Amino acid sequence: MANAFDQQINDFMAKVIAKNPSEVEFHQAVHEVVETLIPFVEENPQYKAAKVLERIVEPERVILFRVPWLDDKGEIQINKGFRIEMNSAIGPYKGGLRFHPTVNLGILKFLAFEQVFKNSLTTLPMGGGKGGSDFDPKGKSDNEVMRFCQSFMTELSKHIGPNTDVPAGDIGVGGREIGFLFGQYKRLRNEFTGVLTGKGIEWGGSLIRPEATGYGATYFAAEMLETRGETLEGKTVVISGSGNVAQYATEKVTEMGGKVVTLSDSSGFIYDPAGIDKEKLEYVMWLKNVKRGRIKEYAEKFDCEYHEGMRPWGVKCEIAMPCATQNEVNEDEAKTLIANGCYCISEGANMPSTPEAIEVYQNAGILYGLGKAANAGGVAVSGLEMSQNSLRFAWTREEVDAKLQKIMKDIHATCVKYGKKEDGSVDYVRGANIGGFVKVADAMIAQGLV
Ligand code: NDP
Ligand code: 2IT
């Protein structure tokens, strides 16, 4: 896209790339944001004078550590541990932990950077952070996962705390891992405190936290559809992934009258034209959360198509919800989606669309809800979990769900406020980036040179 600010954007990016070589996902996330923020900062010189953009791309602190652990054979294993404390202008660092063999510094910096804007959009007082390890939980026994988590937390516990930095789950980190991490923190510090979110309901967790990201991304899709006087009723929805976010997106879409026809994992996708109803979803939850099996087994059980090594974007739909990982929709796949009649994308995953795919959506004028707005429901309910922990009190399911719905509505309204175009349509990328930026930037300026 030709932009009057191209030269400034290129100059800014050249410096970011030179200072952070080889962190390609971080470059991608920063580029997407500064494309909208550089023109905004030019119109609002207080941000330029204070060099807010130059400061906001530099993490406040990066912690790298060794994680040694013993496998079931008694052999020593070594992984890398990371925590990126990106920005604490509006609250303690907050963001998930990812355990996946692809994890590296650039991926976690992109996630921490996105988290700063996302957390600001929720309206709750949370800064941005992210962490994790290149540990692969797949194929490990519960005991191996526990020993890894205990070793990981032994170091991480020195850097986090309920008023400092509050991690949660992400890919490869769910209820089981949060339990082991929490247990070790408590043991080391002798404190029962809200240092992690996504905890079990019996020990300080919040109702609706497991559901929140998938539910929130569905509520966001519904908000976008409402701008065109439409609802989810009767719509065909293609979802990728089959983990936490995909499962609860499937549940909520179905409840709201849509039909989810695909799910995937890193091996391939299933296509069930009859729709993944409540009963089939129960099976998926057992398959993925208890048996820890492959999505292929769904096709065998319910006698539907399975496409090995493929992503689901060739399946005809009105709505697509990428809920697996970054860069999982490329330019060609975006074109295919649109050619097949898709006109609404709500991203449960972080940065699932490549920059080329985003350009395709934008040129086609479809409803495009980017991750930092559409998937903010998860961290929003994490924020509500922190509030409940501080109050030593628990809200009901209905109360938390109502708060989540209101937060998603407000995020949508913020996107409209900053992203409404002259023709009345909404540029959600611009809306979310500027909407998330303003509060953090103002707080950074108010707090002096930090
Ligand atoms: P899970 O670990 O529960 O599930 C991840 C799913 O995505 C699995 O089906 C997994 O398949 C698939 N997947 C992961 N990596 C890849 C890959 N490289 N290629 C293809 N498929 C892949 O994670 P979540 O559901 O929690 O997270 C999904 C996405 O949502 C991530 O982008 C995460 O950052 C984002 N997110 C999560 C939030 C949360 O609250 N959990 C909040 C906001 C965003 P397989 O099992 O084969 O690896
Ligand atoms: O990407 C995300 O927003 C998350 N993985 C959730 C973070 C959190 O602190 O709940």
PDB file of C-alpha atoms in Angstrom, residues 28 171 239-242 264-265 310-313 321-331 333-334 337 346-354 357 361:
ATOM      1  CA  GLN A  28       6.453  -8.250  11.425  1.00  0.00           C
ATOM      2  CA  ILE A 171       0.216 -22.785  23.336  1.00  0.00           C
ATOM      3  CA  ILE A 239     -11.895 -22.819  12.534  1.00  0.00           C
ATOM      4  CA  SER A 240      -8.237 -23.877  12.702  1.00  0.00           C
ATOM      5  CA  GLY A 241      -6.569 -25.439  15.734  1.00  0.00           C
ATOM      6  CA  SER A 242      -8.228 -27.792  18.197  1.00  0.00           C
ATOM      7  CA  SER A 264      -7.126 -28.813  12.758  1.00  0.00           C
ATOM      8  CA  ASP A 265      -3.828 -29.561  14.427  1.00  0.00           C
ATOM      9  CA  MET A 310      -3.290 -29.242   4.980  1.00  0.00           C
ATOM     10  CA  ARG A 311      -4.868 -26.122   6.501  1.00  0.00           C
ATOM     11  CA  PRO A 312      -8.651 -25.606   6.343  1.00  0.00           C
ATOM     12  CA  TRP A 313      -8.816 -22.315   4.398  1.00  0.00           C
ATOM     13  CA  MET A 321     -11.529 -18.022  12.825  1.00  0.00           C
ATOM     14  CA  PRO A 322      -7.804 -18.860  12.817  1.00  0.00           C
ATOM     15  CA  CYS A 323      -7.173 -20.267  16.312  1.00  0.00           C
ATOM     16  CA  ALA A 324      -3.865 -22.169  16.010  1.00  0.00           C
ATOM     17  CA  THR A 325      -0.698 -20.101  15.555  1.00  0.00           C
ATOM     18  CA  GLN A 326       1.120 -17.199  13.849  1.00  0.00           C
ATOM     19  CA  ASN A 327       1.293 -16.879  10.052  1.00  0.00           C
ATOM     20  CA  GLU A 328      -1.160 -19.711   9.426  1.00  0.00           C
ATOM     21  CA  VAL A 329      -3.092 -17.830   6.694  1.00  0.00           C
ATOM     22  CA  ASN A 330      -1.008 -16.697   3.706  1.00  0.00           C
ATOM     23  CA  GLU A 331      -1.858 -14.509   0.719  1.00  0.00           C
ATOM     24  CA  GLU A 333      -5.240 -18.788   1.308  1.00  0.00           C
ATOM     25  CA  ALA A 334      -6.721 -15.336   2.003  1.00  0.00           C
ATOM     26  CA  LEU A 337     -11.273 -17.620   1.465  1.00  0.00           C
ATOM     27  CA  SER A 346     -12.063 -13.069  13.751  1.00  0.00           C
ATOM     28  CA  GLU A 347      -8.598 -14.070  14.938  1.00  0.00           C
ATOM     29  CA  GLY A 348      -8.422 -16.246  18.058  1.00  0.00           C
ATOM     30  CA  ALA A 349      -4.695 -16.769  17.497  1.00  0.00           C
ATOM     31  CA  ASN A 350      -1.980 -14.107  17.717  1.00  0.00           C
ATOM     32  CA  MET A 351      -0.875 -12.732  14.315  1.00  0.00           C
ATOM     33  CA  PRO A 352      -2.278 -15.719  12.356  1.00  0.00           C
ATOM     34  CA  SER A 353      -2.493 -13.771   9.081  1.00  0.00           C
ATOM     35  CA  THR A 354       0.621 -12.785   7.126  1.00  0.00           C
ATOM     36  CA  ALA A 357      -3.091 -11.895   3.707  1.00  0.00           C
ATOM     37  CA  TYR A 361      -8.680  -8.732   3.421  1.00  0.00           C
TER      38      TYR A 361
END
